Amino acid sequence: MAFIDIEDLEVTFEGSGRQVRALKGVSLAVGEEESFGIVGESGSGKSTVLRALCGLAPVTSGRISIGGEPVQAPRDPAFYRRVQMVFQDPYASLHPRHTVDRVLSEPLAIHGFDRAEERVEQALEDVGLGAGFRFRYPHQLSGGQRQRVAIARALILEPKIILLDEPTSALDASIQAEVLNLLDRLRAERGLTYVLVSHDLAVVSHMCDRLVVMQGGEVVEQLTREALQAHATTEDYTRNLLTASEGFTRDPALQR
Amino acid sequence: MSPLLSVENLRIAFPSRQGPVEVVRGVSFSLGRERLGIVGESGSGKSQTGRAILGLTPVSGTATADRLEFDGVDLRTASTRQWRKLRGARMSMVMQDPKFSLNPVMTIGRQLMEAVKLHGGKSEAHDKSIAMLEAVQIRDPERVMAAYPHELSGGMGQRAMIAMMLVTEPDLLIADEPTSALDVTVQIEVLRILDRLVTERGMGLIFISHDLRLVSTFCDRVLVMYAGRVVEELDARRMNEATHPYTRGLLNCLPTITGDSRPLPVLARDDAWLE
């Protein structure tokens, strides 16, 4: 049995007499200490999988289990000590009027961790920021530094699973490399399991051993990194994504 | 042939508590009827450069240049009346995010026709707008004309905005991250449209982006900006021959699908680049 097991997950959003089926029966299995990628366009439901996993989206049907046990609804505190999420936009995911210290201490207080002081400093050290950043506000930090704080906030509860929702898409290319390296190092050091969602095939191929491609709320293809690198895809959609991510090619008709 | 646009020693400064801060520090280039890419990270001054050409520097800032000339018109001393004739009609700008740049309470059709009417051609405004929407490959132009911006997807909105900027057939188009908010597959479609219009109409295009790889496959020439200066100018096809450490660093720090360098090389900044 896989570490994270998702079976026939369906999510339907309802509003003003309209139903939107965001996920139409998604099944995934992620192994322990694996780095797993989900790729797709906007609206393909890739973020919804993560949100459903950590209880932020209404699950209509299907089963989710972690470590062999089905998850509780609503999720209990023990769940959040095992599973944490890093959101896409570091400009929106940190409270603008809370200092870094407060952002990091709050989860510790909620979950009753001891030695808060020490842990906050350690977490900042781990993400390469140092104690000097402890009493700053988000507006005093750059995008990359904010994302490091968001990662520190996820790590401070010592979870086993981290859900990463487009962790670098709001960052500059040079900063993206730093954050990806940081995530890579943390996973190797702590034996974390990652589920990474991104629209950037290059990022997913760099970070993940296995990945699925999603379209319209369904999984269209599952691939290993090697298959992706060898362009060994069977689906046209994946092939289009691959070509598109290699950059612009001039329309053949105009090349004369 | 005299260039369409020439910029010499463009400087833009904003006041701050510590005195004026220069965000663009002596940028010079000239543009013919070609695709010029400007690449740099956030804060490098690439967008401010684009805005200054259209005279859209925020009021708190000051833009100065030794020369800023568009098709024989000196933009530094242009009167409001001259600007009105230029902006929209002869040079226009596509912004990054259609969600914030389209008027949310006007239908796409009204916004498009407004552009046509302001620059002559009242009677054929509707037909022209429809034709333009077709040119940017919107399959159902009548529906889009009647739609409000929130009823369109990001890709459709961006195409509608491009249509709006091109309906007056400008000579120069400044595109500020026109595809950054879009999915990769849609991004390529939008670039195809821009590419065709440049080729067919002989437009000049300034393409501002942070994505060096994309720009190098799309543009003819690339200016790399760092901290308000152009550190390197390159032929897009010779990207691999870049000599400046910043350009090289930018190229190397991108993960690739086939590559497997771990950890990724990180860009080490050098204070000497500021000079």
mmCIF file of N, CA, C and O in Angstrom, chain B residues 69-105:
data_model
loop_
_atom_site.group_PDB
_atom_site.id
_atom_site.type_symbol
_atom_site.label_atom_id
_atom_site.label_comp_id
_atom_site.label_asym_id
_atom_site.label_seq_id
_atom_site.Cartn_x
_atom_site.Cartn_y
_atom_site.Cartn_z
ATOM 1 N N GLU B 69 13.467 59.326 -29.924
ATOM 2 C CA GLU B 69 12.860 59.725 -31.177
ATOM 3 C C GLU B 69 12.087 58.570 -31.783
ATOM 4 O O GLU B 69 12.602 57.464 -31.898
ATOM 5 N N PHE B 70 10.850 58.825 -32.157
ATOM 6 C CA PHE B 70 10.041 57.810 -32.820
ATOM 7 C C PHE B 70 9.657 58.308 -34.197
ATOM 8 O O PHE B 70 8.930 59.288 -34.321
ATOM 9 N N ASP B 71 10.186 57.697 -35.223
ATOM 10 C CA ASP B 71 9.861 58.040 -36.596
ATOM 11 C C ASP B 71 9.928 59.558 -36.844
ATOM 12 O O ASP B 71 9.008 60.151 -37.379
ATOM 13 N N GLY B 72 11.015 60.160 -36.382
ATOM 14 C CA GLY B 72 11.214 61.582 -36.636
ATOM 15 C C GLY B 72 10.577 62.512 -35.628
ATOM 16 O O GLY B 72 10.782 63.725 -35.678
ATOM 17 N N VAL B 73 9.795 62.001 -34.695
ATOM 18 C CA VAL B 73 9.160 62.853 -33.689
ATOM 19 C C VAL B 73 9.986 62.782 -32.407
ATOM 20 O O VAL B 73 10.271 61.691 -31.918
ATOM 21 N N ASP B 74 10.368 63.921 -31.888
ATOM 22 C CA ASP B 74 11.108 63.948 -30.635
ATOM 23 C C ASP B 74 10.116 63.761 -29.484
ATOM 24 O O ASP B 74 9.289 64.628 -29.216
ATOM 25 N N LEU B 75 10.202 62.628 -28.822
ATOM 26 C CA LEU B 75 9.212 62.321 -27.798
ATOM 27 C C LEU B 75 9.418 63.119 -26.516
ATOM 28 O O LEU B 75 8.511 63.257 -25.712
ATOM 29 N N ARG B 76 10.628 63.653 -26.331
ATOM 30 C CA ARG B 76 10.899 64.373 -25.080
ATOM 31 C C ARG B 76 10.110 65.667 -25.001
ATOM 32 O O ARG B 76 9.709 66.114 -23.947
ATOM 33 N N THR B 77 9.912 66.276 -26.165
ATOM 34 C CA THR B 77 9.240 67.574 -26.160
ATOM 35 C C THR B 77 7.838 67.499 -26.766
ATOM 36 O O THR B 77 7.227 68.519 -27.032
ATOM 37 N N ALA B 78 7.360 66.264 -26.988
ATOM 38 C CA ALA B 78 6.053 66.114 -27.632
ATOM 39 C C ALA B 78 4.963 66.744 -26.781
ATOM 40 O O ALA B 78 4.956 66.623 -25.562
ATOM 41 N N SER B 79 4.014 67.441 -27.444
ATOM 42 C CA SER B 79 2.908 68.050 -26.728
ATOM 43 C C SER B 79 1.841 67.002 -26.484
ATOM 44 O O SER B 79 1.875 65.918 -27.067
ATOM 45 N N THR B 80 0.904 67.343 -25.607
ATOM 46 C CA THR B 80 -0.187 66.406 -25.322
ATOM 47 C C THR B 80 -0.899 66.009 -26.604
ATOM 48 O O THR B 80 -1.278 64.862 -26.795
ATOM 49 N N ARG B 81 -1.061 66.991 -27.479
ATOM 50 C CA ARG B 81 -1.767 66.731 -28.731
ATOM 51 C C ARG B 81 -0.989 65.731 -29.592
ATOM 52 O O ARG B 81 -1.562 64.807 -30.150
ATOM 53 N N GLN B 82 0.324 65.923 -29.642
ATOM 54 C CA GLN B 82 1.141 64.975 -30.415
ATOM 55 C C GLN B 82 1.066 63.578 -29.814
ATOM 56 O O GLN B 82 0.978 62.587 -30.534
ATOM 57 N N TRP B 83 1.120 63.520 -28.476
ATOM 58 C CA TRP B 83 1.024 62.221 -27.809
ATOM 59 C C TRP B 83 -0.274 61.527 -28.163
ATOM 60 O O TRP B 83 -0.295 60.331 -28.407
ATOM 61 N N ARG B 84 -1.363 62.306 -28.175
ATOM 62 C CA ARG B 84 -2.654 61.693 -28.483
ATOM 63 C C ARG B 84 -2.656 61.062 -29.869
ATOM 64 O O ARG B 84 -3.291 60.059 -30.105
ATOM 65 N N LYS B 85 -1.925 61.714 -30.795
ATOM 66 C CA LYS B 85 -1.882 61.167 -32.145
ATOM 67 C C LYS B 85 -1.016 59.912 -32.210
ATOM 68 O O LYS B 85 -1.224 59.049 -33.052
ATOM 69 N N LEU B 86 -0.014 59.857 -31.339
ATOM 70 C CA LEU B 86 0.917 58.729 -31.390
ATOM 71 C C LEU B 86 0.395 57.508 -30.648
ATOM 72 O O LEU B 86 0.349 56.413 -31.175
ATOM 73 N N ARG B 87 0.014 57.751 -29.394
ATOM 74 C CA ARG B 87 -0.385 56.623 -28.542
ATOM 75 C C ARG B 87 -1.632 55.956 -29.074
ATOM 76 O O ARG B 87 -2.599 56.621 -29.406
ATOM 77 N N GLY B 88 -1.597 54.662 -29.114
ATOM 78 C CA GLY B 88 -2.758 53.933 -29.607
ATOM 79 C C GLY B 88 -2.712 53.814 -31.113
ATOM 80 O O GLY B 88 -2.788 52.728 -31.651
ATOM 81 N N ALA B 89 -2.551 54.938 -31.801
ATOM 82 C CA ALA B 89 -2.599 54.888 -33.247
ATOM 83 C C ALA B 89 -1.296 54.373 -33.849
ATOM 84 O O ALA B 89 -1.298 53.549 -34.753
ATOM 85 N N ARG B 90 -0.166 54.880 -33.367
ATOM 86 C CA ARG B 90 1.095 54.504 -34.002
ATOM 87 C C ARG B 90 1.985 53.668 -33.093
ATOM 88 O O ARG B 90 2.848 52.949 -33.551
ATOM 89 N N MET B 91 1.844 53.829 -31.797
ATOM 90 C CA MET B 91 2.554 52.933 -30.890
ATOM 91 C C MET B 91 1.624 52.555 -29.751
ATOM 92 O O MET B 91 0.849 53.372 -29.257
ATOM 93 N N SER B 92 1.655 51.300 -29.370
ATOM 94 C CA SER B 92 0.783 50.901 -28.278
ATOM 95 C C SER B 92 1.448 49.814 -27.449
ATOM 96 O O SER B 92 2.517 49.330 -27.781
ATOM 97 N N MET B 93 0.782 49.462 -26.364
ATOM 98 C CA MET B 93 1.421 48.599 -25.383
ATOM 99 C C MET B 93 0.456 47.520 -24.921
ATOM 100 O O MET B 93 -0.700 47.796 -24.625
ATOM 101 N N VAL B 94 0.934 46.300 -24.878
ATOM 102 C CA VAL B 94 0.154 45.194 -24.329
ATOM 103 C C VAL B 94 0.673 44.931 -22.922
ATOM 104 O O VAL B 94 1.867 44.749 -22.728
ATOM 105 N N MET B 95 -0.236 44.940 -21.963
ATOM 106 C CA MET B 95 0.189 44.783 -20.563
ATOM 107 C C MET B 95 0.192 43.310 -20.173
ATOM 108 O O MET B 95 -0.326 42.449 -20.864
ATOM 109 N N GLN B 96 0.707 43.093 -18.969
ATOM 110 C CA GLN B 96 0.913 41.736 -18.516
ATOM 111 C C GLN B 96 -0.373 40.951 -18.262
ATOM 112 O O GLN B 96 -0.521 39.833 -18.695
ATOM 113 N N ASP B 97 -1.283 41.568 -17.528
ATOM 114 C CA ASP B 97 -2.399 40.785 -17.046
ATOM 115 C C ASP B 97 -3.727 41.328 -17.550
ATOM 116 O O ASP B 97 -4.140 42.416 -17.179
ATOM 117 N N PRO B 98 -4.435 40.573 -18.408
ATOM 118 C CA PRO B 98 -5.694 41.072 -18.954
ATOM 119 C C PRO B 98 -6.724 41.362 -17.862
ATOM 120 O O PRO B 98 -7.606 42.192 -18.040
ATOM 121 N N LYS B 99 -6.585 40.682 -16.713
ATOM 122 C CA LYS B 99 -7.565 40.887 -15.649
ATOM 123 C C LYS B 99 -7.530 42.312 -15.121
ATOM 124 O O LYS B 99 -8.529 42.842 -14.688
ATOM 125 N N PHE B 100 -6.349 42.923 -15.130
ATOM 126 C CA PHE B 100 -6.242 44.256 -14.553
ATOM 127 C C PHE B 100 -6.209 45.350 -15.602
ATOM 128 O O PHE B 100 -6.295 46.512 -15.281
ATOM 129 N N SER B 101 -6.031 44.979 -16.857
ATOM 130 C CA SER B 101 -5.825 46.016 -17.862
ATOM 131 C C SER B 101 -7.038 46.261 -18.739
ATOM 132 O O SER B 101 -7.076 47.221 -19.490
ATOM 133 N N LEU B 102 -8.035 45.386 -18.665
ATOM 134 C CA LEU B 102 -9.254 45.640 -19.427
ATOM 135 C C LEU B 102 -10.271 46.287 -18.494
ATOM 136 O O LEU B 102 -10.261 46.045 -17.292
ATOM 137 N N ASN B 103 -11.140 47.094 -19.069
ATOM 138 C CA ASN B 103 -12.174 47.720 -18.262
ATOM 139 C C ASN B 103 -13.233 46.677 -17.901
ATOM 140 O O ASN B 103 -13.883 46.129 -18.784
ATOM 141 N N PRO B 104 -13.410 46.414 -16.597
ATOM 142 C CA PRO B 104 -14.291 45.304 -16.218
ATOM 143 C C PRO B 104 -15.772 45.558 -16.474
ATOM 144 O O PRO B 104 -16.546 44.612 -16.526
ATOM 145 N N VAL B 105 -16.174 46.807 -16.627
ATOM 146 C CA VAL B 105 -17.604 47.078 -16.795
ATOM 147 C C VAL B 105 -17.980 47.472 -18.222
ATOM 148 O O VAL B 105 -19.054 47.983 -18.477
#
